[in-house]
């Protein structure tokens, strides 16, 4: 079974980016640093996601924004280096970075587009037999097939007789019903040529969420997994470092926003509200006030929102600058930089009573940004909250410092392209 890997894309683009900068400046050290920053930015702006690699126009737009952002960062880094070690900034020039941005945009787009097409042709999906009933699994398995180049589910096994008739082209067995698997385990152990994989592992790796129907089917496994969830010390360190830097860097911006809100609609500048955090504990949530006080209905906070938005509120909501005061909550330890979004008490009670496994999302501190926020839209209906929960559960179960850094990087893309939750 040949599987698609993005490593070749990253490596080839890194070489191309470094080579272009080396030709422009003849600086080996500069080309290495510039290419690293550029690749990180291309990743954060999802340039190498499969859906974007298939659309050349998307590649051009995303590559340009990502490389422009990366080279602005490179310019700042270069100025700091020369200022710190060479006593001046005269040797830092914008022209090579500008040319590098334009030339590299087309180079990255063309290279990524055609290399992806070539690699995609070489992918050979594996034919899998599924232990379970087709009528119970059809919808989930079809979604996995649509979003993956690796799996094709060609046969269903419900008994030992079905196992004896397994197709010759089947390379793996997917366990979707554990009790059925237990009854067939002894027979499967004699079939050494077949790879046995459990459905939760496939679903999570492909969908990047945990469908609630899957939790129903593997209750014991997920109950054990979620009961083991703890927040790690590295996560807290990451929170403290990023929150401190964020408060220092954005303090002038926050001062300007506060003054503009005060001039337009008076006090209070900060909006305070009870929200639900880790272990269902309530805390005071803060953000810049973006709505007029007039017309506010405490029983339905979302009523007439569009009519009540302040002029400055439209801007800060669009670019999520109203969330900046929450960096203080992250520094205090009430919130985390990354985690499930804290819900209003009213919505929390509705979801907790109507959506199974909802409380699992409260095993970690709520986040300023999160997996659900960057992968799913703003939620208003109960069904949308169910889907959002599936992304939250994926994060809670699989959280790590590397996943947090992934989410932080991709948050920039979500803000610029106006994706995800508001």
Tab-separated table of C-alpha atoms in Angstrom:
chain	number	residue	atom	x	y	z
A	1	UNK	CA	0.000	0.000	0.000
A	2	UNK	CA	1.624	3.286	-1.120
A	3	UNK	CA	0.592	6.287	0.942
A	4	UNK	CA	0.743	9.997	0.235
A	5	UNK	CA	3.352	11.884	2.238
A	6	UNK	CA	3.877	15.647	2.255
A	7	UNK	CA	7.570	15.273	3.159
A	8	UNK	CA	8.637	15.418	-0.495
A	9	UNK	CA	6.673	18.654	-0.933
A	10	UNK	CA	8.276	20.281	2.099
A	11	UNK	CA	11.777	19.192	1.128
A	12	UNK	CA	11.544	20.259	-2.513
A	13	UNK	CA	10.044	23.623	-1.613
A	14	UNK	CA	12.665	24.204	1.073
A	15	UNK	CA	15.441	23.593	-1.460
A	16	UNK	CA	13.759	25.872	-4.024
A	17	UNK	CA	13.208	28.698	-1.508
A	18	UNK	CA	16.778	28.498	-0.218
A	19	UNK	CA	18.227	28.375	-3.754
A	20	UNK	CA	16.233	31.427	-4.914
A	21	UNK	CA	17.429	33.484	-1.948
A	22	UNK	CA	21.007	32.256	-2.383
A	23	UNK	CA	21.005	33.387	-6.045
A	24	UNK	CA	19.597	36.784	-5.056
A	25	UNK	CA	21.945	37.503	-2.152
A	26	UNK	CA	24.783	34.933	-2.230
A	27	UNK	CA	24.230	34.532	1.505
A	28	UNK	CA	24.235	30.879	2.549
A	29	UNK	CA	23.218	31.576	6.156
A	30	UNK	CA	20.476	33.937	4.989
A	31	UNK	CA	19.109	31.385	2.521
A	32	UNK	CA	18.923	28.674	5.221
A	33	UNK	CA	17.085	30.943	7.690
A	34	UNK	CA	14.771	32.455	5.068
A	35	UNK	CA	13.735	29.043	3.748
A	36	UNK	CA	13.001	27.696	7.243
A	37	UNK	CA	10.769	30.665	8.106
A	38	UNK	CA	9.065	30.446	4.720
A	39	UNK	CA	8.293	26.725	5.095
A	40	UNK	CA	6.838	27.262	8.566
A	41	UNK	CA	4.641	30.023	7.158
A	42	UNK	CA	3.549	27.891	4.182
A	43	UNK	CA	2.548	25.194	6.659
A	44	UNK	CA	0.607	27.591	8.881
A	45	UNK	CA	-1.295	28.959	5.869
A	46	UNK	CA	-2.229	25.404	4.801
A	47	UNK	CA	-0.515	25.659	1.427
A	48	UNK	CA	0.277	21.930	1.543
A	49	UNK	CA	-3.238	20.782	2.478
A	50	UNK	CA	-4.614	18.440	-0.188
A	51	UNK	CA	-7.666	20.561	-0.994
A	52	UNK	CA	-5.462	23.608	-1.681
A	53	UNK	CA	-2.844	21.679	-3.645
A	54	UNK	CA	-5.564	20.691	-6.125
A	55	UNK	CA	-6.505	24.335	-6.828
A	56	UNK	CA	-3.787	26.401	-8.525
A	57	UNK	CA	-5.521	29.722	-7.832
A	58	UNK	CA	-5.683	28.893	-4.116
A	59	UNK	CA	-2.002	27.962	-4.212
A	60	UNK	CA	-1.035	31.324	-5.712
A	61	UNK	CA	-3.022	33.354	-3.177
A	62	UNK	CA	-1.996	31.350	-0.127
A	63	UNK	CA	1.646	31.090	-1.186
A	64	UNK	CA	1.905	34.853	-1.707
A	65	UNK	CA	0.348	35.708	1.677
A	66	UNK	CA	2.438	33.076	3.464
A	67	UNK	CA	5.710	34.185	1.852
A	68	UNK	CA	4.951	37.874	2.371
A	69	UNK	CA	4.322	37.180	6.057
A	70	UNK	CA	7.481	35.040	6.299
A	71	UNK	CA	9.702	37.649	4.687
A	72	UNK	CA	8.380	40.422	6.913
A	73	UNK	CA	9.412	38.204	9.838
A	74	UNK	CA	12.774	37.547	8.160
A	75	UNK	CA	13.324	41.284	7.736
A	76	UNK	CA	12.642	41.913	11.432
A	77	UNK	CA	14.932	39.043	12.449
A	78	UNK	CA	17.723	40.318	10.174
A	79	UNK	CA	17.457	43.848	11.591
A	80	UNK	CA	17.669	42.502	15.133
A	81	UNK	CA	20.719	40.371	14.261
A	82	UNK	CA	22.608	43.259	12.657
A	83	UNK	CA	21.579	45.646	15.414
A	84	UNK	CA	22.701	43.218	18.127
A	85	UNK	CA	25.914	41.892	16.607
A	86	UNK	CA	27.047	44.388	13.988
A	87	UNK	CA	26.073	47.693	15.589
A	88	UNK	CA	23.750	48.829	12.808
A	89	UNK	CA	21.087	47.927	10.256
A	90	UNK	CA	22.621	49.253	7.064
A	91	UNK	CA	23.227	45.842	5.524
A	92	UNK	CA	19.564	44.784	5.740
A	93	UNK	CA	17.834	45.354	2.419
A	94	UNK	CA	14.174	44.989	1.535
A	95	UNK	CA	14.667	44.528	-2.221
A	96	UNK	CA	15.962	40.908	-2.141
A	97	UNK	CA	13.142	39.889	0.199
A	98	UNK	CA	10.571	41.557	-2.063
A	99	UNK	CA	11.912	39.811	-5.168
A	100	UNK	CA	12.158	36.563	-3.227
A	101	UNK	CA	8.474	36.850	-2.255
A	102	UNK	CA	7.300	37.331	-5.858
A	103	UNK	CA	9.579	34.770	-7.522
A	104	UNK	CA	9.024	32.191	-4.792
A	105	UNK	CA	5.242	32.559	-4.982
A	106	UNK	CA	5.235	31.250	-8.546
A	107	UNK	CA	7.990	28.710	-7.881
A	108	UNK	CA	6.209	27.235	-4.852
A	109	UNK	CA	2.832	27.191	-6.589
A	110	UNK	CA	4.083	25.483	-9.752
A	111	UNK	CA	6.329	23.034	-7.935
A	112	UNK	CA	3.684	22.074	-5.362
A	113	UNK	CA	0.853	21.752	-7.878
A	114	UNK	CA	2.654	19.447	-10.312
A	115	UNK	CA	4.566	17.465	-7.689
A	116	UNK	CA	1.305	16.799	-5.836
A	117	UNK	CA	-0.335	15.559	-9.046
A	118	UNK	CA	2.633	13.243	-9.628
A	119	UNK	CA	2.640	11.897	-6.053
A	120	UNK	CA	-1.124	11.443	-6.034
A	121	UNK	CA	-0.947	9.164	-9.080
A	122	UNK	CA	1.501	6.917	-7.258
A	123	UNK	CA	-0.748	6.422	-4.230
A	124	UNK	CA	-2.245	2.935	-4.073
A	125	UNK	CA	-5.149	2.697	-1.614
A	126	UNK	CA	-5.364	-0.512	0.355
A	127	UNK	CA	-8.457	-2.709	0.133
A	128	UNK	CA	-9.791	-3.395	3.615
A	129	UNK	CA	-12.322	-5.832	5.026
A	130	UNK	CA	-14.418	-4.468	7.889
A	131	UNK	CA	-15.501	-6.468	10.924
A	132	UNK	CA	-18.967	-5.044	11.525
A	133	UNK	CA	-22.360	-4.490	9.943
A	134	UNK	CA	-22.499	-2.381	6.797
A	135	UNK	CA	-25.813	-0.678	7.617
A	136	UNK	CA	-24.365	0.640	10.892
A	137	UNK	CA	-21.087	1.887	9.405
A	138	UNK	CA	-21.780	2.947	5.848
A	139	UNK	CA	-21.940	6.724	6.374
A	140	UNK	CA	-18.756	6.925	8.468
A	141	UNK	CA	-16.747	4.656	6.167
A	142	UNK	CA	-17.815	6.565	3.065
A	143	UNK	CA	-16.598	9.809	4.640
A	144	UNK	CA	-13.231	8.220	5.438
A	145	UNK	CA	-12.912	6.986	1.836
A	146	UNK	CA	-13.728	10.440	0.456
A	147	UNK	CA	-11.117	12.157	2.630
A	148	UNK	CA	-8.345	9.585	2.316
A	149	UNK	CA	-6.263	8.140	-0.482
A	150	UNK	CA	-5.253	5.179	1.667
A	151	UNK	CA	-8.373	3.143	2.433
A	152	UNK	CA	-11.053	1.407	0.414
A	153	UNK	CA	-13.596	-0.702	2.333
A	154	UNK	CA	-14.516	-3.520	-0.014
A	155	UNK	CA	-15.975	-6.273	2.207
A	156	UNK	CA	-17.847	-6.694	5.496
A	157	UNK	CA	-17.274	-9.616	7.874
A	158	UNK	CA	-19.915	-10.637	10.399
A	159	UNK	CA	-19.081	-14.310	10.943
A	160	UNK	CA	-16.352	-16.906	10.581
A	161	UNK	CA	-17.931	-17.998	7.300
A	162	UNK	CA	-17.434	-14.485	5.919
A	163	UNK	CA	-13.820	-14.608	7.064
A	164	UNK	CA	-13.242	-17.811	5.091
A	165	UNK	CA	-14.464	-16.017	1.946
A	166	UNK	CA	-12.216	-12.987	2.344
A	167	UNK	CA	-11.123	-11.483	-0.962
A	168	UNK	CA	-7.625	-12.116	-2.288
A	169	UNK	CA	-6.979	-8.375	-2.830
A	170	UNK	CA	-7.704	-7.470	0.812
A	171	UNK	CA	-4.558	-6.237	2.603
A	172	UNK	CA	-5.989	-5.266	5.967
A	173	UNK	CA	-8.860	-5.824	8.404
A	174	UNK	CA	-10.563	-2.919	10.163
A	175	UNK	CA	-12.166	-3.687	13.530
A	176	UNK	CA	-15.402	-1.709	13.782
A	177	UNK	CA	-17.210	-4.059	16.199
A	178	UNK	CA	-15.059	-5.211	19.116
A	179	UNK	CA	-17.353	-7.992	20.378
A	180	UNK	CA	-17.506	-9.449	16.866
A	181	UNK	CA	-13.714	-9.174	16.628
A	182	UNK	CA	-13.317	-11.110	19.907
A	183	UNK	CA	-15.288	-14.025	18.469
A	184	UNK	CA	-13.070	-14.050	15.341
A	185	UNK	CA	-9.705	-13.310	16.956
A	186	UNK	CA	-8.410	-16.898	17.017
A	187	UNK	CA	-9.145	-17.325	13.314
A	188	UNK	CA	-7.584	-13.931	12.463
A	189	UNK	CA	-4.376	-14.838	14.294
A	190	UNK	CA	-3.686	-17.498	11.679
A	191	UNK	CA	-3.918	-14.967	8.838
A	192	UNK	CA	-0.482	-13.389	9.162
A	193	UNK	CA	-0.624	-11.534	5.851
A	194	UNK	CA	-3.417	-9.232	7.049
A	195	UNK	CA	-2.819	-5.989	8.961
A	196	UNK	CA	-5.394	-5.479	11.736
A	197	UNK	CA	-6.355	-1.873	12.490
A	198	UNK	CA	-9.028	-0.524	14.837
A	199	UNK	CA	-11.543	1.924	13.401
A	200	UNK	CA	-10.878	4.691	15.986
A	201	UNK	CA	-7.248	4.931	14.828
A	202	UNK	CA	-8.247	5.283	11.162
A	203	UNK	CA	-11.138	7.682	11.810
A	204	UNK	CA	-9.061	10.001	13.994
A	205	UNK	CA	-6.079	10.071	11.620
A	206	UNK	CA	-8.225	10.802	8.559
A	207	UNK	CA	-11.089	12.941	9.892
A	208	UNK	CA	-9.132	14.760	12.625
A	209	UNK	CA	-12.169	14.537	14.862
A	210	UNK	CA	-13.879	11.820	16.918
A	211	UNK	CA	-17.419	11.125	15.671
A	212	UNK	CA	-19.831	10.614	18.559
A	213	UNK	CA	-21.107	7.448	16.892
A	214	UNK	CA	-17.576	6.077	17.170
A	215	UNK	CA	-17.473	6.845	20.900
A	216	UNK	CA	-20.722	4.876	21.223
A	217	UNK	CA	-19.137	1.857	19.536
A	218	UNK	CA	-15.880	1.954	21.545
A	219	UNK	CA	-17.120	3.293	24.865
A	220	UNK	CA	-14.640	1.490	27.114
A	221	UNK	CA	-11.647	2.598	25.021
A	222	UNK	CA	-12.657	6.258	24.931
A	223	UNK	CA	-13.736	6.355	28.564
A	224	UNK	CA	-10.279	5.102	29.560
A	225	UNK	CA	-8.553	7.566	27.210
A	226	UNK	CA	-10.436	10.614	28.472
A	227	UNK	CA	-10.080	9.655	32.123
A	228	UNK	CA	-6.297	9.674	31.636
A	229	UNK	CA	-6.230	13.236	30.288
A	230	UNK	CA	-4.033	15.635	32.288
A	231	UNK	CA	-2.507	18.993	31.445
A	232	UNK	CA	1.255	18.751	31.108
A	233	UNK	CA	3.904	21.078	32.530
A	234	UNK	CA	5.271	21.939	29.025
A	235	UNK	CA	1.786	23.137	28.032
A	236	UNK	CA	1.679	25.497	31.018
A	237	UNK	CA	5.171	26.785	30.197
A	238	UNK	CA	4.115	27.392	26.584
A	239	UNK	CA	1.043	29.280	27.830
A	240	UNK	CA	3.068	31.500	30.162
A	241	UNK	CA	5.728	32.327	27.553
A	242	UNK	CA	3.299	33.101	24.713
A	243	UNK	CA	0.909	35.048	26.962
A	244	UNK	CA	3.737	37.213	28.332
A	245	UNK	CA	5.133	37.937	24.878
A	246	UNK	CA	1.646	38.519	23.521
A	247	UNK	CA	0.781	41.052	26.224
A	248	UNK	CA	4.044	42.937	25.684
A	249	UNK	CA	3.751	43.045	21.886
A	250	UNK	CA	0.026	43.870	21.709
A	251	UNK	CA	-0.195	46.327	24.610
A	252	UNK	CA	-0.018	49.415	22.299
A	253	UNK	CA	-2.755	47.917	20.100
A	254	UNK	CA	-4.933	47.178	23.125
A	255	UNK	CA	-4.499	50.740	24.391
A	256	UNK	CA	-5.643	52.169	21.042
A	257	UNK	CA	-8.653	49.810	20.912
A	258	UNK	CA	-9.645	50.753	24.475
A	259	UNK	CA	-9.496	54.483	23.666
A	260	UNK	CA	-11.585	54.046	20.477
A	261	UNK	CA	-14.272	52.047	22.306
A	262	UNK	CA	-14.347	54.664	25.072
A	263	UNK	CA	-14.753	57.514	22.568
A	264	UNK	CA	-17.483	55.738	20.587
A	265	UNK	CA	-19.678	54.280	23.316
A	266	UNK	CA	-18.211	55.099	26.725
A	267	UNK	CA	-17.574	52.633	29.524
A	268	UNK	CA	-17.090	49.768	30.095
A	269	UNK	CA	-14.305	49.020	27.629
A	270	UNK	CA	-14.035	45.398	28.760
A	271	UNK	CA	-16.974	43.009	28.434
A	272	UNK	CA	-17.258	40.501	31.262
A	273	UNK	CA	-19.313	37.347	31.246
A	274	UNK	CA	-19.599	34.073	33.131
A	275	UNK	CA	-18.300	31.153	31.120
A	276	UNK	CA	-17.693	27.484	31.873
A	277	UNK	CA	-14.129	26.210	32.060
A	278	UNK	CA	-12.240	23.126	33.120
A	279	UNK	CA	-14.206	20.574	35.183
A	280	UNK	CA	-17.411	22.631	34.649
A	281	UNK	CA	-16.147	25.465	36.883
A	282	UNK	CA	-17.423	28.941	36.053
A	283	UNK	CA	-15.002	31.849	35.593
A	284	UNK	CA	-15.147	35.486	34.495
A	285	UNK	CA	-14.438	35.692	30.776
A	286	UNK	CA	-13.172	39.020	29.377
A	287	UNK	CA	-12.857	40.581	25.950
A	288	UNK	CA	-13.012	44.041	24.411
A	289	UNK	CA	-16.603	45.216	24.161
A	290	UNK	CA	-17.597	45.249	20.487
A	291	UNK	CA	-21.369	45.804	20.892
A	292	UNK	CA	-23.437	48.789	21.966
A	293	UNK	CA	-24.910	48.521	25.425
A	294	UNK	CA	-28.275	49.712	24.147
A	295	UNK	CA	-30.634	46.850	23.233
A	296	UNK	CA	-28.818	44.172	25.227
A	297	UNK	CA	-31.103	41.318	26.367
A	298	UNK	CA	-29.578	39.269	29.240
A	299	UNK	CA	-31.934	36.353	28.513
A	300	UNK	CA	-30.757	36.166	24.876
A	301	UNK	CA	-27.248	37.707	24.544
A	302	UNK	CA	-27.040	36.967	20.802
A	303	UNK	CA	-30.221	38.869	19.894
A	304	UNK	CA	-29.747	41.850	17.534
A	305	UNK	CA	-25.973	41.386	17.499
A	306	UNK	CA	-25.493	42.698	13.951
A	307	UNK	CA	-27.495	45.850	14.727
A	308	UNK	CA	-25.557	46.527	17.928
A	309	UNK	CA	-22.005	46.223	16.585
A	310	UNK	CA	-19.788	49.258	17.220
A	311	UNK	CA	-17.826	50.779	14.329
A	312	UNK	CA	-14.566	49.748	15.949
A	313	UNK	CA	-16.307	46.506	16.926
A	314	UNK	CA	-16.635	45.424	13.290
A	315	UNK	CA	-12.882	45.686	12.828
A	316	UNK	CA	-11.771	44.016	16.045
A	317	UNK	CA	-14.292	41.169	15.640
A	318	UNK	CA	-13.197	40.598	12.044
A	319	UNK	CA	-9.566	40.127	13.063
A	320	UNK	CA	-10.341	38.720	16.539
A	321	UNK	CA	-8.569	41.578	18.274
A	322	UNK	CA	-11.428	41.677	20.790
A	323	UNK	CA	-9.946	38.455	22.222
A	324	UNK	CA	-6.597	40.027	23.194
A	325	UNK	CA	-7.477	40.690	26.884
A	326	UNK	CA	-7.811	36.924	27.337
A	327	UNK	CA	-4.023	36.729	27.227
A	328	UNK	CA	-4.227	37.921	30.847
A	329	UNK	CA	-6.446	34.930	31.679
A	330	UNK	CA	-3.913	32.639	29.998
A	331	UNK	CA	-1.106	34.140	32.064
A	332	UNK	CA	-3.161	33.695	35.259
A	333	UNK	CA	-3.819	30.053	34.395
A	334	UNK	CA	-7.616	30.389	34.122
A	335	UNK	CA	-7.437	29.719	30.380
A	336	UNK	CA	-4.887	28.140	28.078
A	337	UNK	CA	-3.504	29.418	24.807
A	338	UNK	CA	-5.035	26.380	23.061
A	339	UNK	CA	-8.078	24.414	24.160
A	340	UNK	CA	-11.835	24.010	23.713
A	341	UNK	CA	-13.684	27.330	23.489
A	342	UNK	CA	-15.354	28.314	26.796
A	343	UNK	CA	-19.136	28.411	26.373
A	344	UNK	CA	-21.681	30.704	28.006
A	345	UNK	CA	-23.399	29.099	30.989
A	346	UNK	CA	-26.761	28.919	29.192
A	347	UNK	CA	-25.337	27.135	26.134
A	348	UNK	CA	-23.227	24.868	28.306
A	349	UNK	CA	-26.292	23.646	30.207
A	350	UNK	CA	-28.219	23.010	26.986
A	351	UNK	CA	-25.363	21.044	25.412
A	352	UNK	CA	-24.504	19.097	28.583
A	353	UNK	CA	-28.118	17.914	28.846
A	354	UNK	CA	-28.655	17.093	25.166
A	355	UNK	CA	-25.284	16.016	23.714
A	356	UNK	CA	-23.625	12.809	24.973
A	357	UNK	CA	-19.987	12.945	26.071
A	358	UNK	CA	-20.098	16.756	26.138
A	359	UNK	CA	-18.360	16.952	29.521
A	360	UNK	CA	-15.264	15.219	28.136
A	361	UNK	CA	-14.325	18.519	26.458
A	362	UNK	CA	-13.940	20.072	29.915
A	363	UNK	CA	-11.018	17.833	30.864
A	364	UNK	CA	-8.655	20.647	29.802
A	365	UNK	CA	-8.647	24.406	30.328
A	366	UNK	CA	-10.573	26.423	27.733
A	367	UNK	CA	-8.450	28.036	25.044
A	368	UNK	CA	-7.957	31.365	23.339
A	369	UNK	CA	-7.837	29.362	20.115
A	370	UNK	CA	-8.399	25.681	19.478
A	371	UNK	CA	-8.719	22.727	17.113
A	372	UNK	CA	-12.468	23.214	16.666
A	373	UNK	CA	-12.074	26.962	16.112
A	374	UNK	CA	-9.660	26.548	13.188
A	375	UNK	CA	-11.374	23.519	11.625
A	376	UNK	CA	-15.072	24.299	12.013
A	377	UNK	CA	-17.410	27.225	11.569
A	378	UNK	CA	-19.265	29.362	14.103
A	379	UNK	CA	-21.954	27.236	15.768
A	380	UNK	CA	-25.566	28.181	16.404
A	381	UNK	CA	-27.624	24.964	16.207
A	382	UNK	CA	-27.484	21.884	18.416
A	383	UNK	CA	-26.337	19.735	15.486
A	384	UNK	CA	-23.460	22.143	14.811
A	385	UNK	CA	-22.495	21.968	18.483
A	386	UNK	CA	-22.376	18.165	18.151
A	387	UNK	CA	-19.932	18.404	15.245
A	388	UNK	CA	-17.855	21.039	17.030
A	389	UNK	CA	-17.687	18.732	20.050
A	390	UNK	CA	-16.196	16.001	17.837
A	391	UNK	CA	-13.264	18.303	17.022
A	392	UNK	CA	-12.901	19.264	20.689
A	393	UNK	CA	-12.794	15.609	21.694
A	394	UNK	CA	-10.043	14.957	19.160
A	395	UNK	CA	-7.962	17.752	20.677
A	396	UNK	CA	-8.567	16.698	24.280
A	397	UNK	CA	-7.563	13.086	23.554
A	398	UNK	CA	-4.552	13.911	21.366
A	399	UNK	CA	-3.331	17.197	22.841
A	400	UNK	CA	0.407	17.828	22.908
A	401	UNK	CA	2.815	20.742	22.716
A	402	UNK	CA	3.349	20.017	19.004
A	403	UNK	CA	-0.382	20.043	18.296
A	404	UNK	CA	-0.667	23.319	20.248
A	405	UNK	CA	2.082	24.893	18.122
A	406	UNK	CA	0.331	23.583	14.998
A	407	UNK	CA	-2.926	25.264	16.088
A	408	UNK	CA	-1.218	28.545	17.009
A	409	UNK	CA	0.431	28.733	13.578
A	410	UNK	CA	-2.782	27.898	11.730
A	411	UNK	CA	-4.753	30.468	13.699
A	412	UNK	CA	-3.074	33.196	11.618
A	413	UNK	CA	-4.446	31.579	8.467
A	414	UNK	CA	-7.922	31.253	9.997
A	415	UNK	CA	-7.975	34.952	10.889
A	416	UNK	CA	-6.761	36.161	7.480
A	417	UNK	CA	-9.046	33.864	5.466
A	418	UNK	CA	-11.933	34.401	7.947
A	419	UNK	CA	-12.451	30.724	8.611
A	420	UNK	CA	-13.581	28.937	11.735
A	421	UNK	CA	-15.495	30.049	14.797
A	422	UNK	CA	-16.016	33.691	15.652
